[in-house]
Short mmCIF file of C-alpha atoms and ligand atoms in Angstrom, two decimals:
data_model
loop_
_atom_site.label_atom_id
_atom_site.label_comp_id
_atom_site.label_asym_id
_atom_site.label_seq_id
_atom_site.Cartn_x
_atom_site.Cartn_y
_atom_site.Cartn_z
CA MET A 1 11.08 0.24 11.11
CA LYS A 2 10.69 -0.04 7.38
CA ILE A 3 7.82 0.06 4.93
CA ILE A 4 7.74 -2.49 2.15
CA CYS A 5 5.21 -2.20 -0.65
CA ILE A 6 3.89 -4.59 -3.24
CA GLY A 7 2.98 -3.21 -6.67
CA ARG A 8 0.52 -4.64 -9.19
CA ASN A 9 -1.10 -7.19 -6.91
CA TYR A 10 -4.56 -6.96 -8.50
CA ALA A 11 -4.75 -7.95 -12.16
CA ASP A 12 -7.37 -5.25 -12.89
CA HIS A 13 -5.12 -2.50 -11.51
CA ALA A 14 -2.06 -3.74 -13.44
CA GLU A 15 -4.17 -3.56 -16.60
CA GLU A 16 -5.52 -0.06 -15.91
CA LEU A 17 -1.94 1.26 -15.81
CA GLY A 18 -0.94 -0.78 -18.87
CA ASN A 19 1.42 -3.00 -16.86
CA GLN A 20 1.95 -6.72 -17.40
CA ILE A 21 0.75 -9.14 -14.75
CA PRO A 22 3.95 -9.95 -12.86
CA ASP A 23 5.20 -13.51 -12.37
CA GLU A 24 6.67 -12.60 -8.99
CA PRO A 25 5.74 -9.80 -6.58
CA VAL A 26 6.89 -6.27 -7.49
CA VAL A 27 8.59 -4.94 -4.34
CA PHE A 28 9.66 -1.42 -3.37
CA CYS A 29 10.26 0.45 -0.10
CA LYS A 30 9.30 3.76 1.45
CA PRO A 31 11.53 5.43 4.08
CA ASP A 32 10.11 5.96 7.58
CA SER A 33 10.03 9.72 6.88
CA SER A 34 7.20 9.03 4.40
CA ILE A 35 4.72 8.31 7.19
CA LEU A 36 2.04 10.97 7.49
CA GLN A 37 1.59 11.79 11.16
CA PRO A 38 -1.90 10.96 12.48
CA ARG A 39 -4.52 13.71 12.18
CA ASN A 40 -2.29 15.74 9.84
CA PRO A 41 -3.66 16.72 6.43
CA PHE A 42 -1.86 15.52 3.32
CA VAL A 43 -0.26 18.50 1.59
CA ILE A 44 0.18 18.13 -2.17
CA PRO A 45 3.89 18.69 -2.90
CA PRO A 46 4.67 21.62 -5.22
CA TRP A 47 6.69 19.47 -7.64
CA SER A 48 3.85 17.21 -8.77
CA LYS A 49 0.65 17.89 -10.71
CA GLU A 50 -0.65 14.33 -10.48
CA ILE A 51 -0.76 12.72 -7.03
CA HIS A 52 -2.78 9.49 -7.12
CA HIS A 53 -4.48 7.72 -4.24
CA GLU A 54 -3.91 3.98 -3.79
CA ILE A 55 -5.91 2.36 -0.98
CA GLU A 56 -4.29 -0.82 0.31
CA LEU A 57 -4.50 -3.47 3.00
CA LEU A 58 -1.63 -3.00 5.47
CA LEU A 59 0.04 -5.74 7.52
CA ARG A 60 2.13 -5.09 10.63
CA ILE A 61 4.93 -7.50 11.46
CA GLY A 62 4.98 -8.80 15.05
CA ARG A 63 8.23 -10.76 15.17
CA VAL A 64 11.56 -11.09 13.38
CA GLY A 65 11.70 -13.40 10.38
CA LYS A 66 13.94 -14.33 7.46
CA TYR A 67 13.16 -16.94 4.77
CA ILE A 68 9.67 -17.32 6.22
CA ASP A 69 7.83 -20.42 5.06
CA LYS A 70 4.47 -19.73 3.43
CA ASN A 71 2.77 -22.11 5.86
CA HIS A 72 3.87 -20.03 8.87
CA ALA A 73 3.66 -16.59 7.27
CA LEU A 74 0.37 -15.49 8.84
CA SER A 75 1.80 -15.94 12.35
CA TYR A 76 4.21 -13.04 11.66
CA ILE A 77 1.35 -10.53 11.44
CA ASP A 78 0.18 -8.84 14.64
CA ALA A 79 -2.19 -6.18 13.24
CA ILE A 80 -3.86 -5.04 10.04
CA THR A 81 -5.43 -1.84 8.77
CA VAL A 82 -5.93 0.11 5.56
CA GLY A 83 -3.55 2.77 4.28
CA ILE A 84 -2.88 4.98 1.29
CA ASP A 85 0.20 4.66 -0.90
CA PHE A 86 0.24 8.17 -2.38
CA THR A 87 2.04 8.17 -5.71
CA ALA A 88 3.30 11.06 -7.80
CA ARG A 89 2.18 9.45 -11.04
CA ASP A 90 3.69 12.13 -13.30
CA LEU A 91 7.12 11.73 -11.71
CA GLN A 92 6.81 7.93 -11.59
CA LYS A 93 6.05 7.88 -15.33
CA LYS A 94 9.19 9.93 -16.06
CA LEU A 95 11.37 7.74 -13.89
CA LYS A 96 9.95 4.52 -15.34
CA GLU A 97 10.55 5.75 -18.90
CA LYS A 98 14.20 6.32 -18.06
CA GLY A 99 14.46 2.97 -16.27
CA LEU A 100 15.30 4.77 -13.01
CA PRO A 101 14.20 3.80 -9.46
CA TRP A 102 10.72 5.00 -8.42
CA GLU A 103 11.63 6.01 -4.89
CA LYS A 104 11.08 9.77 -5.17
CA SER A 105 7.58 9.28 -6.62
CA LYS A 106 6.57 6.75 -3.97
CA GLY A 107 8.60 7.54 -0.84
CA PHE A 108 8.26 11.31 -0.47
CA ASP A 109 7.18 12.91 2.82
CA GLY A 110 3.58 12.11 3.73
CA SER A 111 3.17 9.46 1.02
CA ALA A 112 2.51 6.64 3.51
CA VAL A 113 -0.83 7.01 5.27
CA ILE A 114 -1.50 4.38 7.93
CA GLY A 115 -4.98 3.82 9.35
CA LYS A 116 -5.87 2.81 12.91
CA TRP A 117 -4.39 -0.63 13.57
CA VAL A 118 -6.70 -3.54 14.32
CA PRO A 119 -4.55 -5.77 16.54
CA GLY A 120 -4.67 -9.54 16.54
CA SER A 121 -3.79 -12.47 14.34
CA LEU A 122 -5.49 -12.92 10.97
CA LYS A 123 -8.71 -14.85 11.44
CA LYS A 124 -9.61 -14.94 7.76
CA LYS A 125 -8.01 -14.14 4.45
CA ASP A 126 -10.56 -12.13 2.52
CA TYR A 127 -10.86 -8.47 3.37
CA GLN A 128 -12.84 -5.78 1.65
CA ILE A 129 -10.94 -2.52 1.30
CA THR A 130 -12.69 0.64 0.19
CA LEU A 131 -11.70 4.24 -0.43
CA LEU A 132 -14.23 7.04 -0.38
CA LYS A 133 -13.48 10.47 -1.84
CA ASN A 134 -15.88 13.19 -0.74
CA ASN A 135 -18.29 10.45 0.41
CA LEU A 136 -18.28 8.57 -2.93
CA ILE A 137 -16.75 5.12 -3.30
CA ILE A 138 -13.86 5.36 -5.76
CA GLN A 139 -11.84 2.22 -5.00
CA ASN A 140 -13.24 -1.07 -3.82
CA GLY A 141 -11.37 -4.35 -3.79
CA ASN A 142 -11.25 -7.69 -2.05
CA THR A 143 -8.04 -9.42 -1.11
CA SER A 144 -9.45 -12.61 -2.66
CA GLN A 145 -8.49 -10.90 -5.97
CA PHE A 146 -4.79 -10.77 -5.01
CA ILE A 147 -2.38 -12.14 -7.61
CA PHE A 148 -0.03 -13.03 -4.71
CA SER A 149 -1.57 -14.10 -1.41
CA ILE A 150 -0.62 -12.60 1.94
CA GLU A 151 1.47 -15.72 2.70
CA GLU A 152 3.29 -15.50 -0.64
CA ILE A 153 4.01 -11.79 -0.13
CA ILE A 154 5.53 -12.30 3.33
CA SER A 155 7.54 -15.33 2.24
CA HIS A 156 8.86 -13.56 -0.86
CA ILE A 157 9.82 -10.29 0.88
CA SER A 158 11.61 -12.15 3.71
CA LYS A 159 13.97 -13.80 1.24
CA PHE A 160 15.48 -10.38 0.56
CA PHE A 161 14.71 -8.26 3.64
CA THR A 162 14.70 -9.54 7.21
CA LEU A 163 11.29 -8.63 8.57
CA LYS A 164 11.43 -6.93 11.95
CA THR A 165 8.87 -6.14 14.63
CA GLY A 166 6.95 -3.01 13.64
CA ASP A 167 7.67 -3.22 9.91
CA VAL A 168 4.67 -2.42 7.72
CA ILE A 169 3.72 -4.07 4.42
CA PHE A 170 1.51 -2.33 1.85
CA THR A 171 -0.08 -5.13 -0.19
CA GLY A 172 -1.03 -3.35 -3.43
CA THR A 173 -4.05 -1.41 -4.65
CA PRO A 174 -7.25 -2.47 -6.42
CA PRO A 175 -8.36 -0.64 -9.59
CA GLY A 176 -9.75 2.89 -9.47
CA VAL A 177 -6.60 4.87 -8.72
CA GLY A 178 -6.85 8.51 -9.66
CA PRO A 179 -5.81 12.06 -8.84
CA ILE A 180 -6.55 14.04 -5.68
CA THR A 181 -6.97 17.79 -5.40
CA ALA A 182 -6.80 20.25 -2.52
CA GLY A 183 -10.05 20.22 -0.57
CA ASP A 184 -10.72 16.50 -1.08
CA GLN A 185 -11.65 14.37 1.90
CA LEU A 186 -10.59 10.72 1.86
CA GLU A 187 -11.84 7.88 4.02
CA GLY A 188 -10.54 4.31 4.10
CA HIS A 189 -12.64 1.32 5.18
CA LEU A 190 -11.75 -2.25 6.10
CA ASP A 191 -14.77 -4.53 5.82
CA GLY A 192 -17.00 -1.45 5.99
CA LYS A 193 -15.37 -0.04 9.13
CA SER A 194 -13.77 3.40 8.86
CA LEU A 195 -10.11 3.27 9.96
CA LEU A 196 -8.70 6.27 8.13
CA SER A 197 -9.86 9.80 7.48
CA LEU A 198 -7.82 12.45 5.78
CA ASN A 199 -8.05 15.95 4.35
CA ILE A 200 -6.07 17.04 1.28
CA ARG A 201 -4.55 20.51 1.23
ZN1 ZN B 301 0.61 0.88 -4.06
#
């Protein structure tokens, strides 16, 4: 399976990082080795001093598709959840300045946290995603604020990458990204329901 991520999909988050609002989805991938195994803590890697949390809505692909039409895109999803796209912001900044690929800052071991899947087809389009750090809400967004809709994301990605059963799409983070430190406890909610809980070491 592969993990495909969308960057800058909320205008407010693009602005907080000083990025332009994109005219087409920003796409990058994480290797399957980036998945944090369930119930494991996230261990801050020794080579970064600035790991940021990014809570996101996650889509799981349920069947193979290429050049998927927007009108049929939702039928390719078989489950959703929330996840965290951990980002080594200090390293990402360096790589971006040099015009180099971001992969090391986004695809390192443990950087993809996947919550408990809620199976089934999408019954609605607006989802509230929330991240709590030490019981305080630090990120809160609604997918109605997406620059690119779920259908547009799936259609766009499938022009370049054949989507396969089990692939996971990270759909971008709302504003409020920030650093984590050892001892933090993170919890991710989808429409107020806790689907992810994680300790930082
Ligand atoms: Zn992200």
